[in-house]
PDB file of C-alpha atoms in Angstrom:
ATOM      1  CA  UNK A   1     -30.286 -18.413 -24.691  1.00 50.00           C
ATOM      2  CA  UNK A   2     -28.373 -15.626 -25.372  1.00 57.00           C
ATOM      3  CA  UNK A   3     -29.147 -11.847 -24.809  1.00 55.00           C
ATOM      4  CA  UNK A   4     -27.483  -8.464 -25.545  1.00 51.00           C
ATOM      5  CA  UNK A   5     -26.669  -5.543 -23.329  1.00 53.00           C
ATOM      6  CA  UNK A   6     -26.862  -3.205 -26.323  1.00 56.00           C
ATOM      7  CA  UNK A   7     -27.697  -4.917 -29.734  1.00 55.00           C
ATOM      8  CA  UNK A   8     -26.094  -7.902 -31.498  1.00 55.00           C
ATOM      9  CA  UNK A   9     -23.753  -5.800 -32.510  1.00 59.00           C
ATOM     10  CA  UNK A  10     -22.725  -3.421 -30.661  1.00 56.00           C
ATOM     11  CA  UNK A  11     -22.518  -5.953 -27.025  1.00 53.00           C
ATOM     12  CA  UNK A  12     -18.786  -6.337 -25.557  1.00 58.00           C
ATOM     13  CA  UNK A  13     -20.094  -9.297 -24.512  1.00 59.00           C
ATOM     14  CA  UNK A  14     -23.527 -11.273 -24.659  1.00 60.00           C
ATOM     15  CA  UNK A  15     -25.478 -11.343 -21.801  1.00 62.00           C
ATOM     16  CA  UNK A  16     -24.874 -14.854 -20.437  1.00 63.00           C
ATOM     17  CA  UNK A  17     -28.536 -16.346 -18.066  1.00 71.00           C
ATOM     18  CA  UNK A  18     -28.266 -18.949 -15.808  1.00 74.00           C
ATOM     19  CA  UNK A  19     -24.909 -19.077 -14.967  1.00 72.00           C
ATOM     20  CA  UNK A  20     -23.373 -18.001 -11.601  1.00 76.00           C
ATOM     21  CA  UNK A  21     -21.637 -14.550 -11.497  1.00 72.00           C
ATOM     22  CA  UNK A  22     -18.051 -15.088 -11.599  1.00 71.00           C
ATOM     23  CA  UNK A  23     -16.355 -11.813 -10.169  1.00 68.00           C
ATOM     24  CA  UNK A  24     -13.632  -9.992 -12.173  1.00 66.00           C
ATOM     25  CA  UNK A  25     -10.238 -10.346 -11.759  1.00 61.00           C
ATOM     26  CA  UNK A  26      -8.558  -8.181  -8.511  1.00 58.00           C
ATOM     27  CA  UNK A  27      -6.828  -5.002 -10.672  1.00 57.00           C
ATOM     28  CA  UNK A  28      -2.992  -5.993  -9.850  1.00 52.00           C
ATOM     29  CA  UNK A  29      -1.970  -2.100  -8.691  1.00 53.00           C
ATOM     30  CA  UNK A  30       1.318  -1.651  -7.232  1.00 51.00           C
ATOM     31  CA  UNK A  31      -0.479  -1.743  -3.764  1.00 48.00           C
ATOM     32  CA  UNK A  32      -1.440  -5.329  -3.941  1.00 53.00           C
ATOM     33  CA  UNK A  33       0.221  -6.201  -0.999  1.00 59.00           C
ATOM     34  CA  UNK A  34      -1.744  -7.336   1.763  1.00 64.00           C
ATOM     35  CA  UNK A  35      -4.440  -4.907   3.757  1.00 76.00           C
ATOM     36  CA  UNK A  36      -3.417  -2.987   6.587  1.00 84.00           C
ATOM     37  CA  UNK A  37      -5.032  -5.134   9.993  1.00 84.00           C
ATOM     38  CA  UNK A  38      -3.861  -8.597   7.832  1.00 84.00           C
ATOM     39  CA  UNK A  39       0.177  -7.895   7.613  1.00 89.00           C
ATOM     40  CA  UNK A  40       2.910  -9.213  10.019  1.00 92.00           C
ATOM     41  CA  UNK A  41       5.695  -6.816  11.653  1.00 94.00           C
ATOM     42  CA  UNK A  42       7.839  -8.958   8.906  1.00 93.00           C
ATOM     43  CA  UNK A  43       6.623  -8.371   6.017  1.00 92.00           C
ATOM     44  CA  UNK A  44       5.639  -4.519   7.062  1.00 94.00           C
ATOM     45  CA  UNK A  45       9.183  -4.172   7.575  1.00 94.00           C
ATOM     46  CA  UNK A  46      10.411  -6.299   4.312  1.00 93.00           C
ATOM     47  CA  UNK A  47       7.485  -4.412   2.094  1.00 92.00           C
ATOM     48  CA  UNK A  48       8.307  -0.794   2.852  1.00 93.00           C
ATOM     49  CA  UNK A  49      12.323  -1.978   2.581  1.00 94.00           C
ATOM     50  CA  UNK A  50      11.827  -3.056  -0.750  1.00 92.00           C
ATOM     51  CA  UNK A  51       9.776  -0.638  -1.789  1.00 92.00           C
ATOM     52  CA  UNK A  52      11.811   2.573  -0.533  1.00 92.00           C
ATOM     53  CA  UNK A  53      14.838   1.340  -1.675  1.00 91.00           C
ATOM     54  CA  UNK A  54      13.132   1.569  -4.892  1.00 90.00           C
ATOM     55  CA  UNK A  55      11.403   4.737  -4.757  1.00 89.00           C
ATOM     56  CA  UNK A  56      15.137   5.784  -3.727  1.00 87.00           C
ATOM     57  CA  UNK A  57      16.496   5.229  -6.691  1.00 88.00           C
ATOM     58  CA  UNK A  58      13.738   6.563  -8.456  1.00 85.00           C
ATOM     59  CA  UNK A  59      15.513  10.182 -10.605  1.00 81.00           C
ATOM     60  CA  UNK A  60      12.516  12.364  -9.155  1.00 84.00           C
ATOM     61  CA  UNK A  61      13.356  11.321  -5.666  1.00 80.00           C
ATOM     62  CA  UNK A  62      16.915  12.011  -5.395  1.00 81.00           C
ATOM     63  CA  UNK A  63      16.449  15.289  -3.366  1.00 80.00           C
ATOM     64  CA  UNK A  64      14.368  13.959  -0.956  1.00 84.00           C
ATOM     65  CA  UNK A  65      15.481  12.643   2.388  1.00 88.00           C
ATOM     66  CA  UNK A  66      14.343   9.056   3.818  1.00 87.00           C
ATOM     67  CA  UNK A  67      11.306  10.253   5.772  1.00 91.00           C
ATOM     68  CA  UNK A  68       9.869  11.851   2.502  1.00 93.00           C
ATOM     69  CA  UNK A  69      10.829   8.874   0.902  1.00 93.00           C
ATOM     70  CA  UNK A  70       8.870   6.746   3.894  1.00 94.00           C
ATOM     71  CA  UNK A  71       5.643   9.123   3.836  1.00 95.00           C
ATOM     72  CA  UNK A  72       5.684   8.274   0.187  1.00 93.00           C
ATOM     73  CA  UNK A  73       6.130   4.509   0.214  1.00 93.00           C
ATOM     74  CA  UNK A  74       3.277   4.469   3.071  1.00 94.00           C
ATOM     75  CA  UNK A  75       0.507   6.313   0.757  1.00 92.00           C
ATOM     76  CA  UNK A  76       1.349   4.109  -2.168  1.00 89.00           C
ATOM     77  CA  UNK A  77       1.519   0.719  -0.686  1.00 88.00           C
ATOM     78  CA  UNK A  78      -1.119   0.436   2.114  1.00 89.00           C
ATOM     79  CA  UNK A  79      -5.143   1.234   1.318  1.00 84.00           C
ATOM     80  CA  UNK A  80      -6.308   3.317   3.664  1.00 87.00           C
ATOM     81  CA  UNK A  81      -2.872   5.340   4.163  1.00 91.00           C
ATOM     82  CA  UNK A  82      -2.863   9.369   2.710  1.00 92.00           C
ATOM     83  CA  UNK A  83      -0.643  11.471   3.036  1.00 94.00           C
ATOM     84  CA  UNK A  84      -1.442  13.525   6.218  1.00 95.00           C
ATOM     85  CA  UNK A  85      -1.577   9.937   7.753  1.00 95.00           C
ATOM     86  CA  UNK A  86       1.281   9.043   6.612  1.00 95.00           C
ATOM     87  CA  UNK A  87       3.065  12.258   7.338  1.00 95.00           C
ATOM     88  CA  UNK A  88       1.687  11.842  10.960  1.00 94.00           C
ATOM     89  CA  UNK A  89       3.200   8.352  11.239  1.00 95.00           C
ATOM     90  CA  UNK A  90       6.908   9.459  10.258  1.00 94.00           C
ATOM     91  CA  UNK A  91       6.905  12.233  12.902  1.00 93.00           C
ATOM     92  CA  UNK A  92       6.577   9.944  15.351  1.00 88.00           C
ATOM     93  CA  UNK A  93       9.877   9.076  14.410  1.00 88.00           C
ATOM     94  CA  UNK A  94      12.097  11.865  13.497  1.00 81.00           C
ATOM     95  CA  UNK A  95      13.462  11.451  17.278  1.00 75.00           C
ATOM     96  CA  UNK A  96      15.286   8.690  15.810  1.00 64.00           C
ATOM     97  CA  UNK A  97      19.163   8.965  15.234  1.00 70.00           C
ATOM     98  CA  UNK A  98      21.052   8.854  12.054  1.00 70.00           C
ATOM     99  CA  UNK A  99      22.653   5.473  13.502  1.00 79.00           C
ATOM    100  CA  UNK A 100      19.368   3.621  13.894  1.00 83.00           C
ATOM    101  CA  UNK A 101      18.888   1.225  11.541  1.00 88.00           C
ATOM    102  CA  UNK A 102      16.069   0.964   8.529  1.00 88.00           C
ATOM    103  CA  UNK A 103      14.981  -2.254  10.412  1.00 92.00           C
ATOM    104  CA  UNK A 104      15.156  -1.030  13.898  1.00 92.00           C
ATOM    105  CA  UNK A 105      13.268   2.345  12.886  1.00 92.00           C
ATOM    106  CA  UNK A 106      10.074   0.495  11.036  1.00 94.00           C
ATOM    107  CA  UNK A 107       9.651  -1.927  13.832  1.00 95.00           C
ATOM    108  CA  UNK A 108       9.165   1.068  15.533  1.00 93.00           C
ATOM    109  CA  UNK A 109       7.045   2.458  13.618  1.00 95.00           C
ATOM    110  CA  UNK A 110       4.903  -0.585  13.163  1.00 95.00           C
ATOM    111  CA  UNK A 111       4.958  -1.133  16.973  1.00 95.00           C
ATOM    112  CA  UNK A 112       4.020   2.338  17.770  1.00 94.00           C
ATOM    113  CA  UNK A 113       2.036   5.036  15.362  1.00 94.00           C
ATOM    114  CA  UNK A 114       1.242   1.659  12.821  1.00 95.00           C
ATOM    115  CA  UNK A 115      -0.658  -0.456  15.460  1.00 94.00           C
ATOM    116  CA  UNK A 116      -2.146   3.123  17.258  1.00 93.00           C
ATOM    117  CA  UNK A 117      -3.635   3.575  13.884  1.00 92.00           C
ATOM    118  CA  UNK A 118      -4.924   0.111  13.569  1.00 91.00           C
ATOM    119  CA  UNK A 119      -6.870   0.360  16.873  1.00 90.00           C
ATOM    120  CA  UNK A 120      -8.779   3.249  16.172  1.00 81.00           C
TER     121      UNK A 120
END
């Protein structure tokens, strides 16, 4: 049989007995990349690449340098990461140099404030 949540006809959908819960779909959010403890140095580094270079060409980010830009990629791509995290985690690496590269600065960061974070 078939039941309704509200009234015949008012349901979204009829109340379905007997049949095993299927869950709904995962929301597809621009942070569906994988959870913090689960990603590889590799694709931290190739995520946060890919996405900065986007948020850099983004018109509302032009003014801002490529920490800002970092702190901003962190808090939208990673659960768990906000903004005074995130903030916190690129100031352990403003002793960096202009010359160091994107790659050589994230493996940094995933080797040092990244996995600190993780072990808490």
């Amino acid at each position: 049989g078939c039941g309704y949540q509200v009234g015949p006809s008012q349901s979204v959908r009829p109340l379905q007995t007997g049949r095993p819960y299927r869950l709904p779909p995962l929301p597809l959010t621009e942070s569906s990349v994988p959870l913090p403890h689960e990603i590889s140095k590799e694709e931290f580094v190739a995520v946060v690449k890919q996405k900065a270079s986007a948020a850099s060409r983004d018109a509302k980010n032009k003014a801002k340098g490529r920490f800002q830009i970092l702190e901003i990629v962190l808090v939208r791509s990673f659960a768990g990461v906000g903004p005074t995290l995130a903030k916190r985690m690129v100031e352990s690496l403003k002793t960096s140099s202009d010359s160091e590269s994107a790659d050589a600065m994230l493996c940094r960061l995933f080797e040092g404030a990244w996995t600190e974070w993780l072990s808490v």
